[in-house]
Short mmCIF file of C-alpha atoms in Angstrom, two decimals:
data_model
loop_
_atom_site.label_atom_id
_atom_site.label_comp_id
_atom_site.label_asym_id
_atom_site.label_seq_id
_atom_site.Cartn_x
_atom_site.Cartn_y
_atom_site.Cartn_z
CA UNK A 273 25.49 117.67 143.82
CA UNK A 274 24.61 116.12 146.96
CA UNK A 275 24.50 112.33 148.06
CA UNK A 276 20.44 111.70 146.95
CA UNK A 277 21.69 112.62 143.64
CA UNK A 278 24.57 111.19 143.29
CA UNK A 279 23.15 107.42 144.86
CA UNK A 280 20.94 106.64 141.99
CA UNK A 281 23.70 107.46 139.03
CA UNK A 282 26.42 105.20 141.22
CA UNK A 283 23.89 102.59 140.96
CA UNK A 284 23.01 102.21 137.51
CA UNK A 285 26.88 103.20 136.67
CA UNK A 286 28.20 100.18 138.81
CA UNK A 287 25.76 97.75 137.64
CA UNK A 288 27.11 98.97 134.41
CA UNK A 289 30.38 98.20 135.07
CA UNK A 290 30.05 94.96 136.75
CA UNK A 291 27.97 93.62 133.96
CA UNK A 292 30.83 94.62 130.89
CA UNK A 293 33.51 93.14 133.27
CA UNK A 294 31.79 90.21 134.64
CA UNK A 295 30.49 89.40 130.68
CA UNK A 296 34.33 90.43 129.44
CA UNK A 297 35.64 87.92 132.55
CA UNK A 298 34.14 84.99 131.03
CA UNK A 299 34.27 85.69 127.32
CA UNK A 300 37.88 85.99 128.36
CA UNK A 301 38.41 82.54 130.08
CA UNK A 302 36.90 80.54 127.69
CA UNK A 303 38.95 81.76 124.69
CA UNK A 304 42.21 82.77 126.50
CA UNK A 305 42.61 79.97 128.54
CA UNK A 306 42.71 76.98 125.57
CA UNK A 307 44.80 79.79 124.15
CA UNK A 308 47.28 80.04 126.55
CA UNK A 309 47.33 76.08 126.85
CA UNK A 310 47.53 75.78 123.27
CA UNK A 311 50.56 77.86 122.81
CA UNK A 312 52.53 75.56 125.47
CA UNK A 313 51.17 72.13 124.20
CA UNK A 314 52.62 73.47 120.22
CA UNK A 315 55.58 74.49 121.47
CA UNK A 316 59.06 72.63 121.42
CA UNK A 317 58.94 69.85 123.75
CA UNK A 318 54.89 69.94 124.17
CA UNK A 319 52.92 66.97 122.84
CA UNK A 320 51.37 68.66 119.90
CA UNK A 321 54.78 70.35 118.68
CA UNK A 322 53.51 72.52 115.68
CA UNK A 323 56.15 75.47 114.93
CA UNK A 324 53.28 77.12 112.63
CA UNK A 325 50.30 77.42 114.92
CA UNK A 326 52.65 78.28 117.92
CA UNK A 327 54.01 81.07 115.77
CA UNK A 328 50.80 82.26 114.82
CA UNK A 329 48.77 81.88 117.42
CA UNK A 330 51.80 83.48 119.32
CA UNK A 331 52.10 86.37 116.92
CA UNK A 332 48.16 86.91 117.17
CA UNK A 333 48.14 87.30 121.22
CA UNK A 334 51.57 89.62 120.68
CA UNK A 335 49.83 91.77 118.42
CA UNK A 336 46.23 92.24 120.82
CA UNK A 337 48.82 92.58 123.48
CA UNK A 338 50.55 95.58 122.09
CA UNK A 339 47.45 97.68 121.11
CA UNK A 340 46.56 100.53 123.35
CA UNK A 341 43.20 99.96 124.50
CA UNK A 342 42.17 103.12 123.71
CA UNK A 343 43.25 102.36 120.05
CA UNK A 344 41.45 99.02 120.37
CA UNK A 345 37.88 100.69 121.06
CA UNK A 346 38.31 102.91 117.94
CA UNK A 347 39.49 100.11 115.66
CA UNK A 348 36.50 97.53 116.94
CA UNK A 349 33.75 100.12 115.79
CA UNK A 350 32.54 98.39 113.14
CA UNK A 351 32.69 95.04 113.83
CA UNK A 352 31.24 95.93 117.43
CA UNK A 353 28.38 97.34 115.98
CA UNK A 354 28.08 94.37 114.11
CA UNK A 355 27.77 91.87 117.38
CA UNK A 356 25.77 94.29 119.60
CA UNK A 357 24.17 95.91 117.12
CA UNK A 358 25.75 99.67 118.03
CA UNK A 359 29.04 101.27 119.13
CA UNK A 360 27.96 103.21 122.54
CA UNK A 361 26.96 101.82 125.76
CA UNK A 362 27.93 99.02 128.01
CA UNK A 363 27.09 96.29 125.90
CA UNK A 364 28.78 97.97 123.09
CA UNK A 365 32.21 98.24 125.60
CA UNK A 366 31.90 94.52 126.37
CA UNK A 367 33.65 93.78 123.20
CA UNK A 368 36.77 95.45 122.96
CA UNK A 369 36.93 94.52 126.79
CA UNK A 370 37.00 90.99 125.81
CA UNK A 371 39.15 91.19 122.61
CA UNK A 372 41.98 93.76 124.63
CA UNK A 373 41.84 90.95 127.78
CA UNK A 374 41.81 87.45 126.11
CA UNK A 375 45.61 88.24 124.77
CA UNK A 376 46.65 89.52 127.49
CA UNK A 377 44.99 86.79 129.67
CA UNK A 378 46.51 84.14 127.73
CA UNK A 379 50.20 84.73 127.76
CA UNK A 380 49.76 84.44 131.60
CA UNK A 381 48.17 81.59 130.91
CA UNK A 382 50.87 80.25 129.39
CA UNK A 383 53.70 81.22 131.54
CA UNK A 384 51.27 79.27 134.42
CA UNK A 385 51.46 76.15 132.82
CA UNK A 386 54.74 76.05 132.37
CA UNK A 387 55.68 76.27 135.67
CA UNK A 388 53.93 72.72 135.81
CA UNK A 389 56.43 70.08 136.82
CA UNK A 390 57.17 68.15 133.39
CA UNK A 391 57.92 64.83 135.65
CA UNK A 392 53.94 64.74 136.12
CA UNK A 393 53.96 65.13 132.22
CA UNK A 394 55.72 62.32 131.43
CA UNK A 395 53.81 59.91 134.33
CA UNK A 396 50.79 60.50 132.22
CA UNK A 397 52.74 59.66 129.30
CA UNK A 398 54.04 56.86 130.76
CA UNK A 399 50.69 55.38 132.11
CA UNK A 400 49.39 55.66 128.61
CA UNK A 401 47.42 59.22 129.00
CA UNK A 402 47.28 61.24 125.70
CA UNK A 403 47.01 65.12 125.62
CA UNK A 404 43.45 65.69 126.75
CA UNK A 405 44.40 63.39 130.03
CA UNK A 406 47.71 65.59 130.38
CA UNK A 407 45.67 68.65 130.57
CA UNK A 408 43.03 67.77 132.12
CA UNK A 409 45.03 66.03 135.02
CA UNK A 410 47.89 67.25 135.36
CA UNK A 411 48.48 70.67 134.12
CA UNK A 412 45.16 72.23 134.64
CA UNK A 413 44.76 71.32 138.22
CA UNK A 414 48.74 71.59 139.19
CA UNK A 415 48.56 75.29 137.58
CA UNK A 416 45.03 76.13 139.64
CA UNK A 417 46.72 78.61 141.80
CA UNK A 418 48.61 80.48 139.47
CA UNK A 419 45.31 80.50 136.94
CA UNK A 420 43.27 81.90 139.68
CA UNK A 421 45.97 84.66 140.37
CA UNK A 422 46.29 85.30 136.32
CA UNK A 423 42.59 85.58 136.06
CA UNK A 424 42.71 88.12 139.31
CA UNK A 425 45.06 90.16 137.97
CA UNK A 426 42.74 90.39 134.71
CA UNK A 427 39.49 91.08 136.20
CA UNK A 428 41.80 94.18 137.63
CA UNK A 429 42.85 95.30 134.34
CA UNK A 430 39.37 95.06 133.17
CA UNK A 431 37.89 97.16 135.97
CA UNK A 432 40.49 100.13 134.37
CA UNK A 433 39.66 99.50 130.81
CA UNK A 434 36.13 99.64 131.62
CA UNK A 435 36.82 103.05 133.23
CA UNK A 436 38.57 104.27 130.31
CA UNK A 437 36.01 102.68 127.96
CA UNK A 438 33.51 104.92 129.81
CA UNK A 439 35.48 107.95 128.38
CA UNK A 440 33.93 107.38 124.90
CA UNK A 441 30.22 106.40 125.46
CA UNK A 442 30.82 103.11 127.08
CA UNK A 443 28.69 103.75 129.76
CA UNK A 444 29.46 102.87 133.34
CA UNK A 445 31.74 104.47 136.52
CA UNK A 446 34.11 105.73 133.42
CA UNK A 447 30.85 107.41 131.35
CA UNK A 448 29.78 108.97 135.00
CA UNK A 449 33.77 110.54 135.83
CA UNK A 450 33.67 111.98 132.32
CA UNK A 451 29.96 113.44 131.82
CA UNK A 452 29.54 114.69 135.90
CA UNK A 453 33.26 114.63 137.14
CA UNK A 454 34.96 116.63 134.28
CA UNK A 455 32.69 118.02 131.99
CA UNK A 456 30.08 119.52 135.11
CA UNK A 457 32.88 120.49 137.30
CA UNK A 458 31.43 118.13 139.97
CA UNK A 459 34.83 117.56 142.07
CA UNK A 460 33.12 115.59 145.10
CA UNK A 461 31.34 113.17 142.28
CA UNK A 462 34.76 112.63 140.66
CA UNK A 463 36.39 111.58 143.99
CA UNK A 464 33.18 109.17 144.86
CA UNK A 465 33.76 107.24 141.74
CA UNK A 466 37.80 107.35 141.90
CA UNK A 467 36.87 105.99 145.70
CA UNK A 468 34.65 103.32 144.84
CA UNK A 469 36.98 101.72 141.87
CA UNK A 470 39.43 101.70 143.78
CA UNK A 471 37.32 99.63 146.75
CA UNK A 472 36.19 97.80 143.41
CA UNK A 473 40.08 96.49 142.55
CA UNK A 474 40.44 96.08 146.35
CA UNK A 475 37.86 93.41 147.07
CA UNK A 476 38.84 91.82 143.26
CA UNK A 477 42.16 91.56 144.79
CA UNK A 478 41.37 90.47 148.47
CA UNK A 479 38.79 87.56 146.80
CA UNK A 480 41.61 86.32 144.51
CA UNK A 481 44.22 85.98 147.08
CA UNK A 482 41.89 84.48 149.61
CA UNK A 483 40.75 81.94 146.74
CA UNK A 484 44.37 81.34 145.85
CA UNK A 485 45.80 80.65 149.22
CA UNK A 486 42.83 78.04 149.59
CA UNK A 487 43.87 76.07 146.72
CA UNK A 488 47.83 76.14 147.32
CA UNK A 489 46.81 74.50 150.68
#
């Protein structure tokens, strides 16, 4: 297979895949950061102290941590099919993307607001703040840097389960390595894609450092 038939299956393939990550990226920050926050403000010490809902919410992100994501896609099945309407495609990948990454993007989430100085905590205390104005002002933007690096690091992980999603009908660079790369014996295709994931996790990688070292200064 040459390059003028290769170009037009990279294309639609990496649109694929940066629509299921970027759509997985966000469903992922808005649920697994007040996650991540909410399992340090209910633990001992934090100003909503709650042993229940910090050991269940902690025993719910422990649990989507320690699935395989291959396991993941085959257990979601139904009840993707029930948000997207069907089990196979990119769309149908953006779920179990999601539900596999908010876990896993909220424990770092948590260990990122920890590393807040609790002096700062107890100024806002002090001056009156409640909970919302300890968030918002003082852990949120003290733990910036280290959100930005824990949301890199995710986008990253993403970019590989959306790979292996592609394995099983999820469309994308994954569905092209499988159907062209492996099953068509199409060894020069397999190393283009391989290539241009791994240019993919470079620039992810290259963006979130550069972003990160702006904020820390």
């Amino acid at each position: 297979m040459n390059w003028d038939d290769m170009q037009p299956l990279l294309h639609d393939a990496t649109i694929e895949t940066l629509q299921m990550v970027g759509i997985a990226t966000l469903v992922t920050l808005l649920v697994g950061l007040p996650l991540g926050v909410l399992l340090v403000l209910t633990d001992k010490g934090g100003p909503l102290r709650n042993a229940v809902v910090n050991k269940v919410v902690g025993a719910i992100v422990n649990v989507g941590r320690s699935l395989p994501f291959v396991i993941l896609l085959v257990a979601l099945i139904p009840f993707t099919r029930w948000v997207v309407g069907t089990s196979i495609g990119w769309q149908a990948a953006t779920v179990p993307l999601a539900v596999g990454a908010i876990p896993f993007y909220a424990r770092l989430v948590e260990s990122a607001v920890r590393g807040v100085d609790g002096g700062l905590v107890e100024a806002v205390h002090a001056m009156g703040g409640g909970t919302w104005a300890v968030v918002r002002k003082v852990l949120l933007p003290e733990a910036l840097p280290a959100l930005l690096a824990a949301l890199t690091t995710t986008v990253i992980a993403l970019v590989g389960y959306s790979a292996m999603a592609g394995t099983v009908g999820g469309g994308g660079l994954g569905n092209l390595a499988i159907t062209y790369g492996y099953m068509r014996f199409e060894t020069n295709f397999m190393i283009v894609i391989v290539v241009e994931l791994v240019l993919l996790v470079t620039l992810v990688q290259l963006l979130g450092d550069l972003a990160v070292r702006r904020l820390k200064r």
